[in-house]
Short mmCIF file of C-alpha atoms and ligand atoms in Angstrom, two decimals:
data_model
loop_
_atom_site.label_atom_id
_atom_site.label_comp_id
_atom_site.label_asym_id
_atom_site.label_seq_id
_atom_site.Cartn_x
_atom_site.Cartn_y
_atom_site.Cartn_z
CA MET A 1 -0.22 0.22 -0.57
CA PHE A 2 0.88 3.73 -0.63
CA TYR A 3 0.89 6.48 0.98
CA ASP A 4 1.39 10.08 1.14
CA GLU A 5 2.74 11.71 3.83
CA ALA A 6 3.04 15.56 5.34
CA LYS A 7 4.61 16.52 8.67
CA ILE A 8 2.94 20.04 9.76
CA TYR A 9 3.29 22.53 12.56
CA VAL A 10 -0.33 23.89 14.01
CA LYS A 11 -0.41 26.65 16.68
CA GLY A 12 -3.47 28.22 17.88
CA GLY A 13 -3.53 32.00 18.34
CA ASP A 14 -2.73 33.69 21.83
CA GLY A 15 -4.83 34.55 24.13
CA GLY A 16 -4.68 38.70 24.37
CA ASN A 17 -3.95 40.55 27.79
CA GLY A 18 -6.41 41.46 30.00
CA CYS A 19 -6.12 45.31 30.70
CA ILE A 20 -5.49 47.46 33.62
CA ALA A 21 -7.07 51.13 34.00
CA PHE A 22 -9.43 53.48 36.06
CA ARG A 23 -12.22 55.12 34.94
CA ARG A 24 -11.30 58.69 35.38
CA GLU A 25 -13.10 61.50 34.07
CA LYS A 26 -14.84 65.08 34.83
CA TYR A 27 -16.77 64.81 37.80
CA VAL A 28 -16.20 61.12 38.54
CA PRO A 29 -14.12 61.51 41.29
CA PHE A 30 -13.75 57.74 42.22
CA GLY A 31 -14.39 56.02 38.67
CA GLY A 32 -13.67 52.16 38.71
CA PRO A 33 -11.54 50.19 36.93
CA TRP A 34 -12.52 50.06 33.68
CA GLY A 35 -9.93 47.28 31.73
CA GLY A 36 -11.36 44.88 29.23
CA ASP A 37 -10.63 41.46 28.52
CA GLY A 38 -8.40 40.10 26.10
CA GLY A 39 -9.69 38.40 22.97
CA HIS A 40 -9.54 34.73 22.19
CA GLY A 41 -7.17 33.08 19.78
CA GLY A 42 -8.19 31.82 17.35
CA SER A 43 -8.22 28.08 16.49
CA VAL A 44 -6.18 25.80 13.37
CA ILE A 45 -9.12 23.39 12.05
CA LEU A 46 -8.76 20.78 9.79
CA GLN A 47 -11.29 19.97 7.62
CA ALA A 48 -12.13 17.35 4.91
CA ASP A 49 -12.52 17.95 1.47
CA GLU A 50 -13.68 15.77 -1.15
CA GLY A 51 -12.16 18.30 -3.67
CA LEU A 52 -8.64 17.63 -3.10
CA TYR A 53 -6.42 14.24 -3.44
CA THR A 54 -3.08 14.36 -2.37
CA LEU A 55 -1.26 15.66 0.40
CA VAL A 56 1.52 17.23 -1.71
CA ASP A 57 0.10 21.08 -1.44
CA PHE A 58 2.50 20.18 2.54
CA ARG A 59 5.36 19.66 1.05
CA TYR A 60 4.59 23.39 0.01
CA GLN A 61 3.68 24.70 3.46
CA GLN A 62 4.37 23.44 6.85
CA HIS A 63 3.47 26.68 9.54
CA TYR A 64 -0.05 27.34 10.04
CA LYS A 65 -0.46 29.62 12.63
CA ALA A 66 -4.45 30.94 13.64
CA SER A 67 -4.60 34.59 14.87
CA ARG A 68 -3.80 35.86 17.96
CA GLY A 69 -6.53 37.83 20.28
CA MET A 70 -5.83 41.20 20.85
CA HIS A 71 -5.35 42.73 24.38
CA GLY A 72 -8.31 44.13 26.50
CA GLN A 73 -7.89 48.14 26.75
CA GLY A 74 -9.27 50.86 28.60
CA LYS A 75 -12.93 51.90 29.08
CA ASN A 76 -13.77 48.37 29.03
CA LYS A 77 -13.09 47.50 25.85
CA HIS A 78 -12.72 43.71 25.53
CA GLY A 79 -9.82 43.07 22.30
CA LYS A 80 -10.41 41.28 19.26
CA SER A 81 -10.96 37.50 18.95
CA GLY A 82 -8.56 36.03 16.74
CA GLU A 83 -10.11 34.03 13.66
CA ASP A 84 -10.09 30.18 13.33
CA LEU A 85 -8.04 29.09 11.09
CA ILE A 86 -9.26 26.27 8.59
CA ILE A 87 -6.92 23.50 6.87
CA ARG A 88 -8.60 21.71 4.00
CA LEU A 89 -7.07 17.53 3.49
CA PRO A 90 -8.57 15.08 1.16
CA VAL A 91 -11.19 12.78 2.92
CA GLY A 92 -9.24 9.49 3.97
CA THR A 93 -6.36 11.53 6.00
CA VAL A 94 -5.29 9.88 8.92
CA VAL A 95 -4.01 12.76 11.68
CA LYS A 96 -1.33 11.53 14.07
CA ASP A 97 0.26 13.86 16.61
CA ALA A 98 4.33 13.73 15.50
CA LEU A 99 5.40 13.18 18.45
CA ASN A 100 3.83 10.20 20.26
CA GLY A 101 1.90 9.21 17.01
CA GLU A 102 -1.66 8.69 18.51
CA ILE A 103 -4.22 9.06 16.31
CA LEU A 104 -6.14 12.60 16.46
CA ALA A 105 -8.68 11.81 14.22
CA ASP A 106 -9.39 9.88 11.25
CA LEU A 107 -10.80 12.27 8.51
CA THR A 108 -13.65 9.54 6.55
CA ALA A 109 -16.56 12.02 5.31
CA HIS A 110 -16.21 15.62 3.94
CA GLY A 111 -16.79 18.34 5.96
CA GLN A 112 -15.52 16.41 8.77
CA GLU A 113 -13.84 19.05 11.10
CA VAL A 114 -11.51 18.36 14.29
CA VAL A 115 -9.81 21.04 16.65
CA VAL A 116 -5.95 20.50 16.27
CA ALA A 117 -4.56 23.58 18.61
CA LYS A 118 -7.10 25.68 20.55
CA GLY A 119 -6.31 29.25 20.42
CA GLY A 120 -5.42 30.96 23.80
CA LYS A 121 -8.20 32.21 26.29
CA GLY A 122 -8.36 35.70 26.12
CA GLY A 123 -6.89 37.36 30.21
CA ARG A 124 -9.68 39.04 32.37
CA GLY A 125 -9.09 42.52 32.00
CA ASN A 126 -9.26 44.31 36.27
CA ALA A 127 -12.76 45.09 36.18
CA HIS A 128 -13.15 40.88 36.88
CA PHE A 129 -11.01 41.25 40.23
CA VAL A 130 -12.74 44.14 42.69
CA THR A 131 -14.11 42.81 46.05
CA SER A 132 -14.91 44.78 49.08
CA THR A 133 -11.83 44.97 50.36
CA GLN A 134 -10.49 45.26 46.41
CA GLN A 135 -12.30 48.44 44.99
CA ALA A 136 -9.07 49.31 42.63
CA PRO A 137 -7.25 46.12 41.44
CA TYR A 138 -4.12 46.71 40.33
CA MET A 139 -4.55 43.11 38.26
CA ALA A 140 -5.55 41.43 35.36
CA GLU A 141 -4.78 38.08 33.52
CA LYS A 142 -2.49 37.74 31.29
CA GLY A 143 -3.94 35.65 27.65
CA GLU A 144 -3.38 31.96 27.80
CA LEU A 145 -1.00 30.91 25.28
CA GLY A 146 -2.60 28.35 22.36
CA GLU A 147 -2.08 25.18 21.85
CA GLU A 148 1.17 24.04 19.19
CA ARG A 149 1.50 20.65 17.71
CA GLN A 150 3.11 18.86 15.12
CA LEU A 151 0.98 16.65 13.08
CA ILE A 152 2.20 14.08 10.78
CA LEU A 153 -0.80 13.34 7.77
CA GLN A 154 -1.59 9.94 6.43
CA LEU A 155 -3.30 8.90 3.48
CA LYS A 156 -3.50 6.23 1.44
CA LEU A 157 -3.17 6.82 -2.15
CA LEU A 158 -5.23 4.48 -5.15
CA ALA A 159 -3.89 5.35 -8.34
CA ASP A 160 -5.80 8.17 -9.96
CA ALA A 161 -4.25 7.18 -13.53
CA GLY A 162 -2.31 4.38 -14.59
CA LEU A 163 0.20 4.85 -17.43
CA VAL A 164 0.10 1.95 -19.87
CA GLY A 165 2.51 1.23 -23.06
CA PHE A 166 4.75 -1.49 -24.37
CA PRO A 167 7.72 -2.14 -22.77
CA ASN A 168 10.47 0.54 -23.24
CA ALA A 169 7.72 2.98 -23.69
CA GLY A 170 9.22 6.21 -21.43
CA LYS A 171 6.54 5.01 -19.24
CA SER A 172 8.97 5.52 -16.00
CA THR A 173 10.93 8.16 -17.09
CA LEU A 174 7.91 10.08 -17.74
CA ILE A 175 6.27 9.31 -14.06
CA SER A 176 10.13 10.58 -13.09
CA ARG A 177 9.21 13.72 -15.03
CA VAL A 178 6.40 15.11 -12.93
CA SER A 179 6.18 13.14 -9.85
CA ALA A 180 8.79 12.68 -6.87
CA ALA A 181 8.09 8.82 -7.87
CA ARG A 182 11.83 7.37 -8.84
CA PRO A 183 11.16 4.38 -10.79
CA GLN A 184 14.22 2.70 -12.12
CA ILE A 185 14.83 3.70 -15.74
CA ALA A 186 16.89 1.61 -18.66
CA ALA A 187 16.75 0.84 -21.93
CA TYR A 188 15.60 -2.81 -22.11
CA PRO A 189 11.98 -3.80 -21.64
CA PHE A 190 10.17 -4.74 -18.49
CA THR A 191 12.22 -2.78 -16.49
CA THR A 192 10.03 -2.06 -13.87
CA LEU A 193 8.61 -4.97 -12.16
CA ASN A 194 6.98 -3.55 -9.42
CA PRO A 195 3.75 -0.41 -10.18
CA HIS A 196 4.91 3.14 -8.18
CA LEU A 197 3.25 5.90 -7.24
CA GLY A 198 3.88 9.40 -8.18
CA VAL A 199 1.49 12.07 -7.00
CA VAL A 200 1.78 14.64 -9.73
CA ARG A 201 1.02 18.29 -8.72
CA VAL A 202 -0.45 20.80 -10.83
CA GLU A 203 -1.27 23.70 -9.43
CA SER A 204 -1.88 24.52 -5.91
CA GLY A 205 -5.17 21.98 -4.89
CA TYR A 206 -4.98 20.69 -7.51
CA SER A 207 -3.28 16.99 -7.74
CA PHE A 208 -3.21 13.63 -8.96
CA VAL A 209 -1.65 10.26 -8.12
CA MET A 210 -0.01 8.31 -10.69
CA ALA A 211 0.71 4.51 -11.25
CA ASP A 212 3.65 3.53 -13.57
CA ILE A 213 3.68 -0.59 -14.47
CA PRO A 214 5.05 -2.97 -15.72
CA GLY A 215 5.25 -2.48 -19.39
CA LEU A 216 2.93 -4.75 -21.51
CA ILE A 217 2.75 -7.14 -24.56
CA ALA A 218 0.75 -9.22 -26.36
CA GLY A 219 -1.04 -12.05 -24.73
CA ALA A 220 -1.14 -9.90 -21.22
CA HIS A 221 -4.31 -10.67 -20.30
CA GLN A 222 -3.51 -14.35 -19.60
CA GLY A 223 -0.78 -13.73 -17.84
CA ILE A 224 2.62 -13.50 -20.28
CA GLY A 225 5.11 -10.78 -19.57
CA LEU A 226 4.11 -9.46 -15.75
CA GLY A 227 0.58 -9.19 -17.61
CA HIS A 228 -2.02 -10.53 -14.58
CA ARG A 229 0.16 -7.92 -12.08
CA PHE A 230 0.33 -5.07 -14.01
CA LEU A 231 -3.55 -5.70 -15.63
CA ARG A 232 -4.74 -5.47 -11.47
CA HIS A 233 -3.34 -1.96 -11.17
CA ILE A 234 -5.52 -1.11 -13.78
CA GLU A 235 -8.20 -1.90 -12.58
CA ARG A 236 -8.13 0.52 -10.18
CA THR A 237 -7.30 3.29 -11.69
CA ARG A 238 -10.21 5.96 -12.77
CA LEU A 239 -7.96 6.96 -16.58
CA ILE A 240 -6.05 5.63 -18.55
CA ILE A 241 -2.69 7.32 -19.81
CA TYR A 242 -1.60 5.02 -23.31
CA VAL A 243 1.96 5.79 -23.78
CA LEU A 244 3.16 4.83 -27.39
CA ASP A 245 6.47 5.43 -28.63
CA VAL A 246 5.93 7.07 -31.36
CA SER A 247 10.09 7.42 -32.69
CA GLY A 248 9.22 4.58 -34.70
CA THR A 249 13.08 3.53 -33.04
CA GLU A 250 12.32 0.26 -32.04
CA GLY A 251 10.64 -0.59 -35.28
CA ARG A 252 7.11 -0.26 -34.22
CA ASP A 253 3.92 1.36 -35.51
CA PRO A 254 2.79 3.06 -33.04
CA GLY A 255 -1.18 2.99 -33.83
CA GLU A 256 -0.20 -1.10 -33.65
CA ASP A 257 0.77 -0.46 -30.64
CA LEU A 258 -2.19 1.26 -29.62
CA ARG A 259 -4.70 -1.38 -30.62
CA ILE A 260 -2.76 -4.69 -29.16
CA LEU A 261 -3.12 -2.72 -25.53
CA LYS A 262 -6.19 -2.08 -25.84
CA GLU A 263 -7.11 -6.13 -26.61
CA GLU A 264 -5.68 -6.82 -24.01
CA LEU A 265 -7.68 -4.30 -21.71
CA THR A 266 -10.31 -5.34 -23.40
CA LEU A 267 -9.56 -8.91 -22.63
CA TYR A 268 -9.21 -8.61 -19.52
CA ASP A 269 -11.79 -6.85 -18.39
CA PRO A 270 -14.13 -5.38 -21.20
CA ALA A 271 -15.26 -1.81 -18.31
CA LEU A 272 -11.53 -0.94 -18.71
CA THR A 273 -12.15 0.94 -21.71
CA SER A 274 -14.76 2.49 -21.15
CA ARG A 275 -12.61 4.16 -19.20
CA PRO A 276 -11.51 7.94 -20.02
CA GLN A 277 -8.63 7.48 -22.34
CA VAL A 278 -5.62 9.89 -23.37
CA ILE A 279 -2.33 9.25 -25.42
CA ALA A 280 0.84 10.90 -24.89
CA ALA A 281 2.94 10.12 -28.12
CA ASN A 282 5.41 9.40 -26.83
CA LYS A 283 9.50 9.99 -27.58
CA ILE A 284 8.39 13.77 -29.56
CA ASP A 285 12.52 14.69 -29.39
CA LEU A 286 13.37 11.96 -31.68
CA PRO A 287 13.96 12.55 -35.85
CA ASP A 288 10.81 10.55 -37.07
CA ALA A 289 8.45 10.92 -34.39
CA ALA A 290 6.84 14.10 -36.27
CA LYS A 291 6.30 12.08 -39.36
CA ASN A 292 4.50 9.12 -37.19
CA LEU A 293 2.85 10.94 -34.90
CA THR A 294 0.60 12.06 -37.79
CA ARG A 295 0.15 9.58 -39.17
CA LEU A 296 -1.30 8.27 -35.95
CA LYS A 297 -3.30 10.56 -35.70
CA GLU A 298 -4.83 9.95 -39.34
CA ALA A 299 -5.28 6.98 -38.81
CA LEU A 300 -7.19 8.13 -35.18
CA GLY A 301 -9.43 10.95 -36.65
CA SER A 302 -10.49 12.26 -33.13
CA GLN A 303 -11.48 9.47 -31.42
CA TYR A 304 -8.82 10.38 -28.86
CA GLU A 305 -7.17 13.31 -27.32
CA ILE A 306 -3.59 13.06 -28.38
CA PHE A 307 -0.30 14.96 -26.58
CA PRO A 308 2.64 14.53 -28.54
CA VAL A 309 5.70 14.69 -25.72
CA SER A 310 8.99 14.16 -24.66
CA ALA A 311 9.08 12.09 -21.11
CA LEU A 312 12.86 12.90 -21.89
CA THR A 313 13.21 16.86 -22.76
CA GLY A 314 9.66 17.51 -20.29
CA GLU A 315 7.85 19.31 -24.11
CA GLY A 316 4.18 18.41 -23.57
CA LEU A 317 3.75 16.66 -20.53
CA LYS A 318 2.43 20.03 -18.95
CA ALA A 319 -0.88 20.09 -21.21
CA LEU A 320 -1.16 16.61 -20.83
CA THR A 321 -0.46 16.41 -16.83
CA TYR A 322 -3.07 19.49 -16.67
CA ARG A 323 -6.04 17.94 -18.90
CA VAL A 324 -5.38 14.57 -16.88
CA ALA A 325 -6.25 16.06 -13.64
CA GLU A 326 -9.43 17.77 -15.47
CA LEU A 327 -10.97 14.68 -16.70
CA ILE A 328 -10.22 13.09 -12.96
CA ARG A 329 -11.66 15.74 -11.21
CA SER A 330 -14.80 15.32 -13.46
CA GLN A 331 -14.99 11.88 -12.93
CA LYS A 332 -15.27 12.09 -9.40
CA SER A 333 -17.48 15.16 -9.37
CA GLU A 334 -19.59 12.69 -11.30
CA VAL A 335 -19.58 9.34 -9.26
CA ARG A 336 -20.03 12.07 -6.32
CA SER A 337 -23.45 13.17 -7.71
CA GLN A 338 -24.89 9.90 -8.29
CA ASN A 339 -24.33 8.12 -4.82
N1 GTP B 401 15.35 9.94 -27.00
C1 GTP B 401 14.01 9.53 -26.02
N2 GTP B 401 14.21 8.71 -24.97
C2 GTP B 401 13.12 8.22 -23.68
C3 GTP B 401 11.89 9.49 -23.74
N3 GTP B 401 11.46 8.23 -22.75
C4 GTP B 401 12.05 7.24 -22.26
N4 GTP B 401 13.19 7.63 -23.13
C5 GTP B 401 14.25 6.10 -23.34
O1 GTP B 401 13.62 4.94 -23.30
C6 GTP B 401 14.18 4.33 -22.49
C7 GTP B 401 12.83 3.48 -21.64
O2 GTP B 401 12.49 3.82 -21.14
P1 GTP B 401 11.61 3.82 -19.40
O3 GTP B 401 11.45 4.63 -18.77
O4 GTP B 401 12.56 3.02 -18.59
O5 GTP B 401 10.76 2.74 -20.53
P2 GTP B 401 9.44 1.80 -19.37
O6 GTP B 401 8.09 2.20 -20.43
O7 GTP B 401 9.17 1.92 -18.21
O8 GTP B 401 9.56 0.31 -19.61
P3 GTP B 401 9.14 -0.39 -18.68
O9 GTP B 401 9.52 -0.07 -17.58
O10 GTP B 401 10.29 -2.15 -19.06
O11 GTP B 401 8.01 -1.19 -19.39
C8 GTP B 401 15.39 4.01 -22.10
O12 GTP B 401 16.08 4.83 -22.04
C9 GTP B 401 14.24 6.06 -21.99
O13 GTP B 401 16.07 6.80 -21.45
C10 GTP B 401 11.75 10.37 -24.67
O14 GTP B 401 10.89 10.82 -24.61
N5 GTP B 401 12.98 10.54 -25.48
MG1 MG B 402 9.19 1.20 -16.23
#
């Protein structure tokens, strides 16, 4: 099982201090204590959001502080309370205390919330401390400090998009370009023996999980090559990216490759081919690629969205991942609206 993990620091806002002040006005000779209370600090709250799929954004920001309460003031003016800070997390995130590993929350439903760092209470102003013997108290409370914590966030990853292609088509190269996954890459078939997952961050709040899987060859549905191992992993993905080598260097015809790949998927499970599918026409940096791409486009017409890419140079990968993220998002919201 693959996990996405992040460590963050959270701190509730401190409470504002209570104020010591006395009423001093014309015609009011012995004005009483008049110091207002400090405001409460805001809390840090985690909230599950079904529109988020990975924890990758937390690699870019790790510190989260809610705002503090303002101090009390004279004339009995209370300090303003700090605002709560809401951090949105994907549904399915488990939240642990980093110090002792205690599970603080398991966010399983959209909208579910948990307070992970309470804001400090505001201190009371001196108006609260009048007694029968002490009419003019020179005392007020300090605000409490907000709670602070290190948290570990964990999310079980399920692949959203699977890379399907012949051995050597460039699947591992592609995933290593667009994510932090580092599968082995080599110029011989069946380099990848186990699936690798990588989180692809398209932009803030917009990411998906890509799976690199062992290469597929004709007969895979019967277990030839690494067939079954490969196909089992494809079963769970929402979208298929066919990675075709359009360079022609290995004497392959990309159109024919696509036909075989599709056939293998259909023979394994006909439902697979009804998922959204796009084509990554890879190795576009090589000499004959453009010509082969034109032929492929002619052969396929408008059946598929084709993205010319070079996993090696990075060309075209942005357009591909952006579109895939978009398709996955609309897939997920479709599933949600059916439930
Ligand atoms: N010129 C060029 N070479 C590429 C490109 N993408 C991958 N390669 C090369 O193709 C070879 C195979 O790449 P991999 O990423 O290992 O291919 P794979 O599809 O993961 O292969 P298997 O794991 O065996 O199924 C490597 O030598 C890569 O450097 C590309 O866009 N352009
Ligand atoms: Mg590979």
